[in-house]
Coordinates of C-alpha atoms (C1' of nucleotides) in Angstrom, one line a residue:
Chain U
M8 CA 0.4 0.4 -0.1
S9 CA 2.4 2.6 1.2
R10 CA 3.7 4.0 -2.5
L11 CA 5.1 0.7 -4.2
P12 CA 2.7 -2.8 -4.3
L13 CA 3.3 -5.4 -2.6
S14 CA 5.4 -8.2 -3.7
D15 CA 2.8 -11.5 -2.7
K16 CA 4.9 -13.6 0.5
M17 CA 4.7 -9.7 2.7
L18 CA 0.7 -9.0 1.8
D19 CA 0.6 -12.8 2.7
L20 CA 2.1 -11.5 6.1
V21 CA 0.1 -8.5 6.2
A22 CA -3.7 -10.4 5.7
R23 CA -1.9 -12.6 8.0
R24 CA -1.7 -10.2 10.7
F25 CA -5.9 -9.1 9.8
R26 CA -6.8 -12.1 10.0
T27 CA -5.3 -12.6 13.5
L28 CA -6.6 -8.7 14.7
G29 CA -9.9 -10.5 13.3
E30 CA -11.2 -12.4 15.8
P31 CA -13.3 -10.7 18.9
F32 CA -11.6 -12.9 21.9
R33 CA -8.2 -11.8 20.6
L34 CA -9.5 -8.5 19.9
R35 CA -10.5 -7.8 24.0
L36 CA -7.0 -10.4 25.1
L37 CA -5.1 -7.3 23.8
Q38 CA -7.7 -5.1 25.3
S39 CA -7.2 -7.1 28.7
L40 CA -3.7 -6.7 28.5
E41 CA -3.0 -3.1 27.6
Q42 CA -3.4 -2.1 31.5
G43 CA -0.5 -4.2 32.3
E44 CA 0.8 -8.0 31.8
K45 CA -1.7 -10.4 33.1
T46 CA -0.7 -14.5 33.3
V47 CA -3.2 -17.2 31.2
G48 CA -5.2 -17.6 34.7
E49 CA -5.8 -13.9 34.9
L50 CA -6.7 -14.0 31.9
V51 CA -9.2 -17.3 31.8
Q52 CA -10.8 -15.5 34.3
L53 CA -11.4 -11.5 33.0
L54 CA -12.2 -13.1 30.0
D55 CA -14.6 -15.9 31.7
G56 CA -13.1 -18.3 29.0
H57 CA -11.7 -22.3 28.8
Q58 CA -8.0 -22.2 29.9
P59 CA -7.0 -24.0 26.9
N60 CA -8.8 -21.7 24.3
V61 CA -7.1 -19.0 25.9
S62 CA -4.2 -20.3 25.3
K63 CA -4.1 -20.4 22.1
H64 CA -5.4 -17.4 21.2
L65 CA -2.3 -15.6 23.0
Q66 CA -0.6 -18.2 21.0
I67 CA -1.2 -17.2 17.5
L68 CA -1.1 -13.3 19.2
H69 CA 2.3 -13.9 20.3
D70 CA 3.7 -16.1 16.8
A71 CA 2.5 -12.3 15.5
G72 CA 4.6 -10.9 17.6
L73 CA 2.3 -8.7 19.3
V74 CA 2.5 -10.1 22.6
S75 CA 5.3 -11.2 24.6
R76 CA 5.8 -14.4 27.5
R77 CA 7.4 -14.4 30.7
R78 CA 7.7 -16.8 32.9
D79 CA 7.3 -16.1 36.5
A80 CA 7.7 -19.6 38.7
N81 CA 4.6 -21.8 38.1
S82 CA 2.5 -19.0 36.0
I83 CA 3.1 -17.5 32.6
L84 CA 2.2 -12.8 31.8
Y85 CA 1.7 -12.3 28.6
A86 CA 1.9 -8.6 27.7
I87 CA 0.6 -6.4 24.7
S88 CA 4.6 -5.7 22.5
D89 CA 3.9 -3.8 19.3
P90 CA 1.4 -1.1 21.1
M91 CA 0.6 -0.2 17.4
V92 CA -2.8 -2.4 17.8
F93 CA -4.4 -0.1 19.3
K94 CA -3.4 2.5 17.7
L95 CA -5.1 0.4 14.7
C96 CA -7.7 -0.8 16.1
E97 CA -9.0 3.3 17.1
L98 CA -8.9 3.5 14.1
V99 CA -10.6 0.8 12.3
C100 CA -13.1 1.8 15.1
R101 CA -13.4 5.2 14.4
S102 CA -14.3 4.3 10.7
A103 CA -16.8 1.2 11.6
E104 CA -18.2 4.1 13.8
K105 CA -18.6 6.5 11.4
Q106 CA -19.7 3.5 8.6
T107 CA -22.5 3.0 11.8
R108 CA -23.8 6.1 12.1
K109 CA -24.2 6.4 7.9
D110 CA -26.2 3.3 8.2
Y111 CA -28.0 4.5 10.8
E112 CA -28.9 7.8 9.3
L113 CA -30.0 5.4 5.9
L114 CA -32.7 3.6 8.1
H115 CA -33.9 6.8 10.3
P116 CA -33.6 10.1 7.6
P117 CA -33.3 13.0 10.3
L118 CA -36.6 14.0 9.2
Q119 CA -38.0 17.1 8.6
R120 CA -41.4 15.7 8.0
S121 CA -41.5 11.6 7.7
K122 CA -41.7 10.2 5.1
R123 CA -45.5 9.0 5.1
G124 CA -46.0 12.7 5.8
Chain N
M126 CA -8.7 -0.1 22.2
S127 CA -9.3 3.7 22.6
R128 CA -9.1 3.4 26.0
L129 CA -12.5 2.1 27.4
P130 CA -13.1 -1.8 26.7
L131 CA -15.7 -2.1 23.7
S132 CA -19.5 -3.3 23.8
D133 CA -19.0 -7.0 22.6
K134 CA -21.2 -6.1 19.1
M135 CA -19.0 -3.4 18.7
L136 CA -15.7 -5.7 18.8
D137 CA -17.5 -8.0 16.6
L138 CA -17.6 -4.9 14.5
V139 CA -13.6 -4.3 14.6
A140 CA -13.6 -7.6 13.6
R141 CA -15.2 -8.7 11.2
R142 CA -12.9 -5.9 9.4
F143 CA -10.7 -6.5 10.1
R144 CA -10.9 -9.7 8.6
T145 CA -12.4 -7.9 5.6
L146 CA -8.6 -7.0 5.6
G147 CA -7.5 -10.2 6.3
E148 CA -7.6 -11.1 2.0
P149 CA -4.3 -10.5 0.2
F150 CA -6.6 -11.0 -2.3
R151 CA -8.9 -7.9 -1.3
L152 CA -5.2 -6.7 -0.3
R153 CA -4.9 -6.8 -4.3
L154 CA -8.4 -5.1 -5.3
L155 CA -7.1 -2.1 -1.9
Q156 CA -3.3 -1.5 -3.3
S157 CA -5.3 -1.8 -7.8
L158 CA -7.5 1.2 -6.8
E159 CA -5.8 3.4 -5.1
Q160 CA -4.6 5.4 -8.1
G161 CA -8.0 5.8 -8.6
E162 CA -11.5 4.1 -10.2
K163 CA -11.6 0.9 -12.3
T164 CA -14.0 -1.5 -13.2
V165 CA -15.0 -5.2 -12.1
G166 CA -13.8 -6.3 -15.8
E167 CA -10.2 -3.8 -15.7
L168 CA -9.3 -5.4 -12.0
V169 CA -9.8 -8.9 -13.6
Q170 CA -7.3 -8.2 -16.2
L171 CA -5.2 -6.5 -13.5
L172 CA -5.4 -8.7 -10.7
D173 CA -5.6 -11.7 -14.0
G174 CA -9.1 -13.2 -11.9
H175 CA -12.1 -14.9 -12.6
Q176 CA -15.3 -11.9 -12.9
P177 CA -17.5 -13.8 -10.0
N178 CA -14.5 -14.0 -7.6
V179 CA -13.8 -10.6 -8.2
S180 CA -17.5 -9.3 -7.7
K181 CA -18.1 -10.8 -4.8
H182 CA -14.2 -10.1 -2.9
L183 CA -15.4 -6.5 -4.4
Q184 CA -18.7 -7.1 -2.7
I185 CA -17.7 -7.7 0.4
L186 CA -15.1 -4.3 0.3
H187 CA -18.4 -2.7 -0.3
D188 CA -19.9 -4.0 3.0
A189 CA -17.7 -2.7 4.6
G190 CA -17.9 0.6 4.2
L191 CA -14.2 0.6 2.3
V192 CA -15.1 1.1 -1.5
S193 CA -17.4 3.1 -3.5
R194 CA -20.0 1.7 -6.6
R195 CA -20.8 3.8 -9.2
R196 CA -22.2 2.8 -12.9
D197 CA -20.5 3.5 -15.6
A198 CA -23.4 2.8 -19.2
N199 CA -22.6 -0.9 -19.4
S200 CA -19.6 -1.1 -16.0
I201 CA -19.7 -0.5 -12.4
L202 CA -16.9 1.6 -11.8
Y203 CA -15.2 1.0 -8.0
A204 CA -13.3 3.1 -6.1
I205 CA -11.2 3.7 -2.5
S206 CA -13.6 5.3 -0.5
D207 CA -12.2 5.2 3.2
P208 CA -8.7 5.9 2.6
M209 CA -8.0 4.6 6.1
V210 CA -7.5 1.1 4.7
F211 CA -4.4 2.9 3.7
K212 CA -2.9 3.7 6.9
L213 CA -4.1 0.4 7.8
C214 CA -1.3 -1.6 5.6
E215 CA 1.3 1.1 6.8
L216 CA 1.0 0.5 10.0
V217 CA 0.4 -3.4 9.7
C218 CA 3.5 -3.2 7.2
R219 CA 6.1 -1.1 8.9
S220 CA 5.3 -3.7 12.0
A221 CA 5.9 -7.0 9.5
E222 CA 9.1 -5.7 8.5
K223 CA 10.0 -4.6 11.3
Q224 CA 9.1 -8.8 13.2
T225 CA 10.4 -10.6 9.0
R226 CA 13.9 -8.4 10.4
K227 CA 14.0 -9.7 13.6
D228 CA 12.9 -12.9 12.8
Y229 CA 16.0 -13.3 10.2
E230 CA 17.9 -11.9 12.1
L231 CA 17.6 -14.1 15.3
L232 CA 18.6 -16.7 12.1
H233 CA 21.3 -14.9 11.1
P234 CA 23.0 -13.1 13.7
P235 CA 24.8 -10.2 12.9
L236 CA 27.8 -11.5 13.2
Q237 CA 30.9 -10.2 14.3
R238 CA 32.7 -14.4 14.6
S239 CA 30.5 -17.1 12.7
K240 CA 28.7 -19.5 15.4
R241 CA 31.8 -22.4 13.3
G242 CA 34.8 -19.7 14.6
Chain M
dA193 C1' -37.8 -7.4 -28.9
dC194 C1' -33.2 -9.9 -29.9
dA195 C1' -28.2 -10.0 -29.7
dT196 C1' -23.5 -8.0 -26.6
dT197 C1' -21.5 -6.8 -23.3
dA198 C1' -20.9 -6.2 -18.0
dA199 C1' -21.5 -7.1 -13.4
dA200 C1' -23.9 -10.1 -9.4
dT201 C1' -25.6 -14.0 -7.5
dT202 C1' -25.9 -19.0 -6.8
dA203 C1' -24.6 -24.3 -5.8
dC204 C1' -21.2 -26.0 -5.2
dT205 C1' -16.2 -28.2 -3.4
dA206 C1' -12.4 -27.3 -0.4
dT207 C1' -10.4 -25.5 3.1
dA208 C1' -9.4 -23.2 7.1
dT209 C1' -10.6 -21.5 11.6
dC210 C1' -13.2 -22.2 16.1
dA211 C1' -14.1 -23.5 20.5
dC212 C1' -14.1 -27.7 23.2
dC213 C1' -12.9 -31.5 24.8
dA214 C1' -9.1 -34.8 27.1
dT215 C1' -4.5 -34.9 28.2
dA216 C1' 0.9 -33.9 28.4
dG217 C1' 4.5 -31.0 29.5
dA218 C1' 7.3 -27.7 33.2
dT219 C1' 7.8 -25.8 37.2
dG220 C1' 7.0 -25.4 43.1
dC221 C1' 7.0 -28.0 46.8
dA222 C1' 6.6 -31.3 50.4
Chain G
dT262 C1' 10.4 -39.2 43.6
dG263 C1' 5.9 -37.4 43.8
dC264 C1' 1.4 -34.2 44.1
dA265 C1' -0.3 -30.3 42.9
dT266 C1' -0.8 -25.7 39.4
dC267 C1' -0.6 -24.0 35.2
dT268 C1' -0.4 -23.9 31.0
dA269 C1' -0.1 -26.5 26.4
dT270 C1' -1.0 -29.3 23.1
dG271 C1' -3.3 -32.8 20.2
dG272 C1' -8.4 -34.7 18.2
dT273 C1' -12.8 -34.0 16.4
dG274 C1' -16.8 -31.7 15.2
dA275 C1' -19.0 -27.4 14.1
dT276 C1' -18.7 -22.5 11.1
dA277 C1' -16.5 -19.9 7.8
dT278 C1' -15.4 -18.5 4.0
dA279 C1' -12.8 -18.8 -1.0
dG280 C1' -12.3 -20.1 -5.1
dT281 C1' -14.7 -22.3 -9.6
dA282 C1' -18.9 -23.6 -12.5
dA283 C1' -22.9 -22.0 -14.4
dT284 C1' -26.8 -18.4 -14.1
dT285 C1' -29.1 -14.8 -13.8
dT286 C1' -29.3 -10.3 -14.2
dA287 C1' -28.7 -4.8 -16.1
dA288 C1' -27.4 -2.2 -19.6
dT289 C1' -26.1 -1.2 -24.3
dG290 C1' -27.2 -0.8 -29.0
dT291 C1' -29.7 -2.7 -33.3

DNA sequence: ACATTAAATTACTATATCACCATAGATGCA
DNA sequence: TGCATCTATGGTGATATAGTAATTTAATGT
């Protein structure tokens, strides 16, 4: 995008990253990590999820380089490693909000006089 | 993300948008439209795709509000409607490049002396 | 109205991804 | 070592998404 056409491999990489962010549960994980690192167990509690599921999603985020991992005794602490994700989400949120507002106004025009007059 | 926790519906919306961008073919479509509007046929040629496939992806992009559509005689012209996508892609590209560089350096450390001495 | 061109829709198969369950691995402590 | 806790991994079924072919819809021109 940034000016020049991207190579196929780069396109795949970029697409893969977008897909990584394309799961609500993973977005919630990232959201939960925004204020600081947390253990898997804490995230399981916070998000009311199943442990294996949480682990798997964290793995995916880790593979994408979005979160970092460190061991503390028995637990693993996950943390945001690339704060760019929040900038991304903000952009998308704004755009999505704009869109939903537009959709809404299509259904409910800011009527001077209603459709049925 | 943007400070406050998002509602479930908003999370779904945002995730859906990320998934929309999570297909290399759609990124190529957007890339092709960066310089200006194009007909479906032109995009089919440019990307060497099948017409129904191109149409379907364009439909998805249109549903997401990322491209606009207008008829010109027999053809339909598509155009970028939300240039934000390019900002998004740039962010992701930069981050992906950083990541790949890091991965590379892990495999090929900037050796003062090589591993085999 | 008919033929032609352009695009969208439908139907189908193949692949990918998710949630869930059971189980394995790793660490800490007695 | 043996047990408890925390996390990761493997397998399975359900769902979603992509790609392709066949068909339909829309517009143009004769």
